[in-house]
Amino acid sequence: MASVESNEAELLGPILSGLLGTDVSLSVLDWNAMAGANVDLLGLLGENGQDVTVSDPGQILNVDLTLLELIEASAAVAEADGDTALVNALNALSLPIGELNQTINLADLITVDLPQGALANLELNALDLIGGAIQLYNYENVVTTTQPVALNNEILEQFGIGGAEILLQVVEPPHFECGGAGTQFHTSTVRAKVSVDLADIGLDTTALDSALGPLVGGLVSSDITLGDVDLYFEFGRVDGTILSADPETKTASVILAPSAIDLFLGGIDDAVFFNRSRPIKQSDVDYATVGQLDVSLLGGFIQESAGIRVKSFAQSAPPTSETLFFSPPYPQRQSIGDGASSFSDLIGTLARNLDVEVEDSLGNLIGPLIDTTIEPLVGDLVGGLLVEAVSPILDLTVDPLLGFFGVGIGEAEASVSGVTSICTDYADCPVSGPAPDGLATADYGSPFHFIYETLYMGSTVPDTDAGPLSNATATGDDDSGIDDEDGVRVPPLPAGTTQSIEVSVTESGGQIGYLQAWVDWNGDGQFAPEEQIASDVTSQADGVILLQVAVPPNARAGDSFARFRWSSEPGLDPLQNAPDGEVEDLAVAISGLPRPRLAGQVFEDAGSGGATAHDGLRSGDEAGLALITVVVETPDGQALAVAVTDEHGNWSTSLPAGYGGEVVVRTLPPKGMRAISENNNGTPQVEPSAPNDGRIQLTLTSDSNLNGLGVGLVREPQLSEDMLVYTQSGQIALLSHDYVAGSSGSVMFNVEDLNLPSTGAASVALFIDENCNGSTGALVSGPLPVETGDRICIISRVATSSGLPDGAAITYRLVADTKLQDVGVSIRSDNIDRIIIGRESGGLVVDKTVENITQSSGESRFNSARPGDVLLYKIRIVNTGTSAIWDVEVRDITPPYTSLDGTITQSLRISDNTECSLALPEVVTSGYVGGLKWECNGEVQPGAAATLEFTARVDN
């Protein structure tokens, strides 16, 4: 802002009064005295400032002061420079703000990234400085103007507008920067509310009358009375970045991005408007009443009225960044944007987006025409008013006013005070974002060292850093210019250990160097005093410092950061600047106490799909087994870790940190399966264990990492079921049994423990039922080969001798000895058969079968299934006696690892007057797990039979 025009000066006083909460009234000469003058920054900070005294410009970060103190310090600098006009203007401004006691922090307004002496020729425009401070004051002390500022009435009267006022607040203050390439700066972010009184403006409703007349069949006369219209603005900040600063040529380049401006029409709640923590959104805007529509019908016989409510939204075009190039002389200002964009463009968009709502109170005759005719025409009238009357007053009043805040629609300006030369090496640990612990904020600071070729770390003199190069990985200096960060090598740092860190240093100028170093052990984003690992350590003759670093046992495991500082200045802390030497920041890896890790797989080692059975190697179609528990324990049975296999049969687990010694890895087969093979994948630490017991013995160290521990399981063979039959003496009884192989091998069937009522009372022989239809085939004479899932039907043929009395019993065990292939393991299964001489006394007989309908296995008393298969269960009940049975109840339960698939017998007649009805579950739903019950209430006659069915799906 090189100068202030009269109309701008007329508004500056009221605007600043509103921001400060006090009366500010300066002349045009006063404003121009500030607009045309500069303030020496070094003088402001210390040389001549009487109230802001610091020994180093970096200490500006610690300065809190009132506005009066800042203005008086600026006046002292102006007086030393002989600028009487600026002194008078600042003294005049001091009077109304003398009672404002709240402070601001200059670091929130100005950032100084340069060392002592580099600010001698840097200046700030006085009006920019004072205006920015007032904006910061408004922001930090929440002195948001609650008293609107009236706009220029002379301008308003030109457009027939009775009055207008503006309400402003600073949502984000501006920020001035003194720094090198990569430095960012920005203007303030401003929010405004403009209320315009439209009561004196009349609208020509002829088009509305002409449109309504034919539709209602008579003469129509309408009138629109207007009130206040509220417009809301969200002026985004202008962002700038220094692209380059060449101290040799004194040239610089800056990229600027103009702000985007959002414009809202309607009503916004004050709680939203004054909330600085978030931007205003389109959804925050509600309809606001702007006037009333009066309609006269049938020569005035009918009078109707309705409120007019509106809302709308417009946004300036996306800003386009531009680059500005600066060269001497300085100070120098440049701008982007041609000023062609204005409020007129935004108001035009606002009018096109206008959403009009006319209240539904116009009666039955014209009420139905609101949506189709009235609202569109009223919208055209209101939109035209916005463009013709409201837009010009904003261009003539609000637009120049916002220039004071550094805001212009589609425009931006940058000022360069000078380009200075200083050779510094900066730290590059992160100074923002999450700390390594993920909880705190990284705040390691950015200290610098002046560079001398006689004092540095590593093999290379540090390259010059124009400013802090902090980034999230502490590699900013590595990635910019020369990769000079080669003086320190830090190994992994396991907690509870002592590690050697080698630091290479140079001190060839006769000065003694002192090494300071820190590691952020707890990851809280700061280097605490107790985290210092080197304090004033000096170099030996060979230029190498070897640090023996004890890593705390409680150090946080994970990534963190370290800082190493080499300087002739002893006792440096992690943050203060140094007169010479080098600083190297780097990321470090801290690990907790090592933990042994074990991993493996449990699978069905049955040889399916061309694999070799029982060899401990999963191949072919052999499937991994899910939900198998694996326990890692000490030899005396103390559990160290428990794992459960995933859907592919894989498992992994870690043992307690630091554990070492012997362990046993024990697999717990589920019911119906047994461990058959083991595989240590060639791990040399494995000791031989008993074969096929699911146990693997290991000797571990604290850093053991063993994979490929395999255990193969097979399903146990199934033999069903115990039989009871009645027969007459001298007759032959045939008893059927089902055998299903769980894995490959051979099976031998035998009869054992034959118990006869007398010698020779019966003989038992075993036959193969080749078709499983109850017909005897070949006599069982030796072992039979089987593969996984093979089914063998066996018939036990019992010939009884004549003369046995009724009630005599013959019992024996049918034994199936399965010898598994290649492993020498035998599994015994048996059934007990019982034959009773005489007639069956009769009674209720229940028989249950199962069929895997997914795999079309056929019906049997035993079956197998995979996850997702559907099983059909049949329960057959029959009264085999000679008399009736009353009130039969049949109970069952969904088998383990299954749930009801949805099909179940609901009701079935068992006798003439008796139904078997489902009592549990009360409501049949797929996925049900639990008890099943049918009730057959009434008489079940002799010979009556019924078959109850349900389907169940095996869980995945």
PDB file of N, CA and C in Angstrom, residues 101-151:
ATOM      1  N   ASN A 101      -4.981  -3.213  27.171  1.00  0.00           N
ATOM      2  CA  ASN A 101      -3.913  -3.872  27.930  1.00  0.00           C
ATOM      3  C   ASN A 101      -3.550  -5.253  27.416  1.00  0.00           C
ATOM      4  N   GLN A 102      -4.388  -5.860  26.570  1.00  0.00           N
ATOM      5  CA  GLN A 102      -4.068  -7.189  26.093  1.00  0.00           C
ATOM      6  C   GLN A 102      -2.820  -7.150  25.209  1.00  0.00           C
ATOM      7  N   THR A 103      -2.081  -8.255  25.217  1.00  0.00           N
ATOM      8  CA  THR A 103      -0.826  -8.310  24.470  1.00  0.00           C
ATOM      9  C   THR A 103      -0.965  -9.173  23.221  1.00  0.00           C
ATOM     10  N   ILE A 104       0.005  -8.981  22.335  1.00  0.00           N
ATOM     11  CA  ILE A 104       0.175  -9.878  21.191  1.00  0.00           C
ATOM     12  C   ILE A 104       1.592 -10.430  21.268  1.00  0.00           C
ATOM     13  N   ASN A 105       1.817 -11.536  20.564  1.00  0.00           N
ATOM     14  CA  ASN A 105       3.153 -12.121  20.487  1.00  0.00           C
ATOM     15  C   ASN A 105       3.684 -11.862  19.089  1.00  0.00           C
ATOM     16  N   LEU A 106       4.797 -11.128  18.992  1.00  0.00           N
ATOM     17  CA  LEU A 106       5.303 -10.744  17.678  1.00  0.00           C
ATOM     18  C   LEU A 106       5.654 -11.943  16.806  1.00  0.00           C
ATOM     19  N   ALA A 107       5.975 -13.082  17.426  1.00  0.00           N
ATOM     20  CA  ALA A 107       6.308 -14.259  16.618  1.00  0.00           C
ATOM     21  C   ALA A 107       5.126 -14.722  15.793  1.00  0.00           C
ATOM     22  N   ASP A 108       3.905 -14.372  16.231  1.00  0.00           N
ATOM     23  CA  ASP A 108       2.707 -14.735  15.462  1.00  0.00           C
ATOM     24  C   ASP A 108       2.533 -13.835  14.247  1.00  0.00           C
ATOM     25  N   LEU A 109       3.254 -12.719  14.231  1.00  0.00           N
ATOM     26  CA  LEU A 109       3.148 -11.793  13.113  1.00  0.00           C
ATOM     27  C   LEU A 109       4.393 -11.801  12.235  1.00  0.00           C
ATOM     28  N   ILE A 110       5.581 -11.935  12.872  1.00  0.00           N
ATOM     29  CA  ILE A 110       6.852 -11.850  12.153  1.00  0.00           C
ATOM     30  C   ILE A 110       7.709 -13.048  12.526  1.00  0.00           C
ATOM     31  N   THR A 111       8.260 -13.708  11.540  1.00  0.00           N
ATOM     32  CA  THR A 111       9.214 -14.787  11.783  1.00  0.00           C
ATOM     33  C   THR A 111      10.586 -14.368  11.265  1.00  0.00           C
ATOM     34  N   VAL A 112      11.585 -14.494  12.141  1.00  0.00           N
ATOM     35  CA  VAL A 112      12.951 -14.132  11.773  1.00  0.00           C
ATOM     36  C   VAL A 112      13.788 -15.394  11.752  1.00  0.00           C
ATOM     37  N   ASP A 113      14.214 -15.787  10.561  1.00  0.00           N
ATOM     38  CA  ASP A 113      15.022 -16.997  10.421  1.00  0.00           C
ATOM     39  C   ASP A 113      16.494 -16.679  10.159  1.00  0.00           C
ATOM     40  N   LEU A 114      16.919 -15.437  10.417  1.00  0.00           N
ATOM     41  CA  LEU A 114      18.287 -15.029  10.126  1.00  0.00           C
ATOM     42  C   LEU A 114      19.016 -14.669  11.410  1.00  0.00           C
ATOM     43  N   PRO A 115      20.346 -14.797  11.440  1.00  0.00           N
ATOM     44  CA  PRO A 115      21.109 -14.540  12.669  1.00  0.00           C
ATOM     45  C   PRO A 115      21.397 -13.071  12.888  1.00  0.00           C
ATOM     46  N   GLN A 116      22.110 -12.804  14.000  1.00  0.00           N
ATOM     47  CA  GLN A 116      22.468 -11.445  14.389  1.00  0.00           C
ATOM     48  C   GLN A 116      23.158 -10.717  13.238  1.00  0.00           C
ATOM     49  N   GLY A 117      22.722  -9.473  12.978  1.00  0.00           N
ATOM     50  CA  GLY A 117      23.380  -8.643  11.973  1.00  0.00           C
ATOM     51  C   GLY A 117      22.775  -8.730  10.597  1.00  0.00           C
ATOM     52  N   ALA A 118      21.970  -9.736  10.344  1.00  0.00           N
ATOM     53  CA  ALA A 118      21.425  -9.908   8.995  1.00  0.00           C
ATOM     54  C   ALA A 118      20.202  -9.046   8.762  1.00  0.00           C
ATOM     55  N   LEU A 119      19.714  -8.342   9.791  1.00  0.00           N
ATOM     56  CA  LEU A 119      18.494  -7.566   9.632  1.00  0.00           C
ATOM     57  C   LEU A 119      18.757  -6.073   9.459  1.00  0.00           C
ATOM     58  N   ALA A 120      20.028  -5.694   9.417  1.00  0.00           N
ATOM     59  CA  ALA A 120      20.337  -4.274   9.432  1.00  0.00           C
ATOM     60  C   ALA A 120      19.642  -3.508   8.322  1.00  0.00           C
ATOM     61  N   ASN A 121      19.463  -4.078   7.163  1.00  0.00           N
ATOM     62  CA  ASN A 121      18.885  -3.373   6.021  1.00  0.00           C
ATOM     63  C   ASN A 121      17.472  -3.838   5.678  1.00  0.00           C
ATOM     64  N   LEU A 122      16.830  -4.573   6.582  1.00  0.00           N
ATOM     65  CA  LEU A 122      15.491  -5.074   6.296  1.00  0.00           C
ATOM     66  C   LEU A 122      14.466  -4.165   6.960  1.00  0.00           C
ATOM     67  N   GLU A 123      13.458  -3.780   6.191  1.00  0.00           N
ATOM     68  CA  GLU A 123      12.459  -2.858   6.696  1.00  0.00           C
ATOM     69  C   GLU A 123      11.070  -3.387   6.396  1.00  0.00           C
ATOM     70  N   LEU A 124      10.105  -2.944   7.211  1.00  0.00           N
ATOM     71  CA  LEU A 124       8.704  -3.275   6.997  1.00  0.00           C
ATOM     72  C   LEU A 124       7.929  -1.984   6.797  1.00  0.00           C
ATOM     73  N   ASN A 125       6.971  -2.006   5.877  1.00  0.00           N
ATOM     74  CA  ASN A 125       6.102  -0.858   5.698  1.00  0.00           C
ATOM     75  C   ASN A 125       5.353  -0.591   6.999  1.00  0.00           C
ATOM     76  N   ALA A 126       5.327   0.664   7.406  1.00  0.00           N
ATOM     77  CA  ALA A 126       4.747   1.014   8.706  1.00  0.00           C
ATOM     78  C   ALA A 126       3.262   0.676   8.775  1.00  0.00           C
ATOM     79  N   LEU A 127       2.513   0.973   7.704  1.00  0.00           N
ATOM     80  CA  LEU A 127       1.076   0.686   7.745  1.00  0.00           C
ATOM     81  C   LEU A 127       0.832  -0.818   7.724  1.00  0.00           C
ATOM     82  N   ASP A 128       1.692  -1.554   6.968  1.00  0.00           N
ATOM     83  CA  ASP A 128       1.575  -3.019   7.001  1.00  0.00           C
ATOM     84  C   ASP A 128       1.827  -3.534   8.409  1.00  0.00           C
ATOM     85  N   LEU A 129       2.865  -3.031   9.047  1.00  0.00           N
ATOM     86  CA  LEU A 129       3.219  -3.494  10.389  1.00  0.00           C
ATOM     87  C   LEU A 129       2.117  -3.183  11.396  1.00  0.00           C
ATOM     88  N   ILE A 130       1.671  -1.927  11.441  1.00  0.00           N
ATOM     89  CA  ILE A 130       0.658  -1.538  12.432  1.00  0.00           C
ATOM     90  C   ILE A 130      -0.681  -2.200  12.105  1.00  0.00           C
ATOM     91  N   GLY A 131      -1.040  -2.200  10.830  1.00  0.00           N
ATOM     92  CA  GLY A 131      -2.299  -2.847  10.459  1.00  0.00           C
ATOM     93  C   GLY A 131      -2.283  -4.335  10.744  1.00  0.00           C
ATOM     94  N   GLY A 132      -1.164  -4.995  10.419  1.00  0.00           N
ATOM     95  CA  GLY A 132      -1.059  -6.425  10.716  1.00  0.00           C
ATOM     96  C   GLY A 132      -1.141  -6.697  12.204  1.00  0.00           C
ATOM     97  N   ALA A 133      -0.496  -5.828  13.012  1.00  0.00           N
ATOM     98  CA  ALA A 133      -0.549  -6.011  14.468  1.00  0.00           C
ATOM     99  C   ALA A 133      -1.970  -5.868  14.986  1.00  0.00           C
ATOM    100  N   ILE A 134      -2.715  -4.891  14.431  1.00  0.00           N
ATOM    101  CA  ILE A 134      -4.110  -4.714  14.865  1.00  0.00           C
ATOM    102  C   ILE A 134      -4.950  -5.923  14.470  1.00  0.00           C
ATOM    103  N   GLN A 135      -4.721  -6.446  13.275  1.00  0.00           N
ATOM    104  CA  GLN A 135      -5.448  -7.663  12.879  1.00  0.00           C
ATOM    105  C   GLN A 135      -5.101  -8.825  13.802  1.00  0.00           C
ATOM    106  N   LEU A 136      -3.805  -8.971  14.138  1.00  0.00           N
ATOM    107  CA  LEU A 136      -3.397 -10.019  15.068  1.00  0.00           C
ATOM    108  C   LEU A 136      -4.034  -9.808  16.431  1.00  0.00           C
ATOM    109  N   TYR A 137      -4.097  -8.543  16.874  1.00  0.00           N
ATOM    110  CA  TYR A 137      -4.719  -8.219  18.160  1.00  0.00           C
ATOM    111  C   TYR A 137      -6.177  -8.660  18.171  1.00  0.00           C
ATOM    112  N   ASN A 138      -6.872  -8.355  17.092  1.00  0.00           N
ATOM    113  CA  ASN A 138      -8.279  -8.773  17.000  1.00  0.00           C
ATOM    114  C   ASN A 138      -8.408 -10.285  17.075  1.00  0.00           C
ATOM    115  N   TYR A 139      -7.479 -10.985  16.416  1.00  0.00           N
ATOM    116  CA  TYR A 139      -7.540 -12.447  16.393  1.00  0.00           C
ATOM    117  C   TYR A 139      -7.188 -13.045  17.753  1.00  0.00           C
ATOM    118  N   GLU A 140      -6.073 -12.611  18.348  1.00  0.00           N
ATOM    119  CA  GLU A 140      -5.600 -13.251  19.568  1.00  0.00           C
ATOM    120  C   GLU A 140      -6.456 -12.909  20.774  1.00  0.00           C
ATOM    121  N   ASN A 141      -7.036 -11.718  20.797  1.00  0.00           N
ATOM    122  CA  ASN A 141      -7.809 -11.297  21.959  1.00  0.00           C
ATOM    123  C   ASN A 141      -9.312 -11.379  21.722  1.00  0.00           C
ATOM    124  N   VAL A 142      -9.708 -11.946  20.578  1.00  0.00           N
ATOM    125  CA  VAL A 142     -11.114 -12.168  20.234  1.00  0.00           C
ATOM    126  C   VAL A 142     -11.924 -10.892  20.449  1.00  0.00           C
ATOM    127  N   VAL A 143     -11.322  -9.749  20.036  1.00  0.00           N
ATOM    128  CA  VAL A 143     -12.067  -8.499  20.128  1.00  0.00           C
ATOM    129  C   VAL A 143     -12.839  -8.347  18.819  1.00  0.00           C
ATOM    130  N   THR A 144     -13.653  -9.348  18.498  1.00  0.00           N
ATOM    131  CA  THR A 144     -14.406  -9.310  17.247  1.00  0.00           C
ATOM    132  C   THR A 144     -15.412  -8.171  17.290  1.00  0.00           C
ATOM    133  N   THR A 145     -15.446  -7.387  16.207  1.00  0.00           N
ATOM    134  CA  THR A 145     -16.359  -6.250  16.190  1.00  0.00           C
ATOM    135  C   THR A 145     -17.803  -6.730  16.267  1.00  0.00           C
ATOM    136  N   THR A 146     -18.489  -6.241  17.262  1.00  0.00           N
ATOM    137  CA  THR A 146     -19.926  -6.522  17.382  1.00  0.00           C
ATOM    138  C   THR A 146     -20.749  -5.299  17.025  1.00  0.00           C
ATOM    139  N   GLN A 147     -20.053  -4.207  16.770  1.00  0.00           N
ATOM    140  CA  GLN A 147     -20.736  -2.991  16.334  1.00  0.00           C
ATOM    141  C   GLN A 147     -20.440  -2.779  14.860  1.00  0.00           C
ATOM    142  N   PRO A 148     -21.423  -2.946  13.991  1.00  0.00           N
ATOM    143  CA  PRO A 148     -21.161  -2.793  12.558  1.00  0.00           C
ATOM    144  C   PRO A 148     -20.681  -1.389  12.222  1.00  0.00           C
ATOM    145  N   VAL A 149     -19.913  -1.298  11.135  1.00  0.00           N
ATOM    146  CA  VAL A 149     -19.384  -0.030  10.650  1.00  0.00           C
ATOM    147  C   VAL A 149     -20.218   0.415   9.451  1.00  0.00           C
ATOM    148  N   ALA A 150     -20.693   1.666   9.508  1.00  0.00           N
ATOM    149  CA  ALA A 150     -21.525   2.185   8.424  1.00  0.00           C
ATOM    150  C   ALA A 150     -20.671   2.466   7.199  1.00  0.00           C
ATOM    151  N   LEU A 151     -21.236   2.146   6.016  1.00  0.00           N
ATOM    152  CA  LEU A 151     -20.548   2.439   4.770  1.00  0.00           C
ATOM    153  C   LEU A 151     -20.886   3.852   4.305  1.00  0.00           C
TER     154      LEU A 151
END
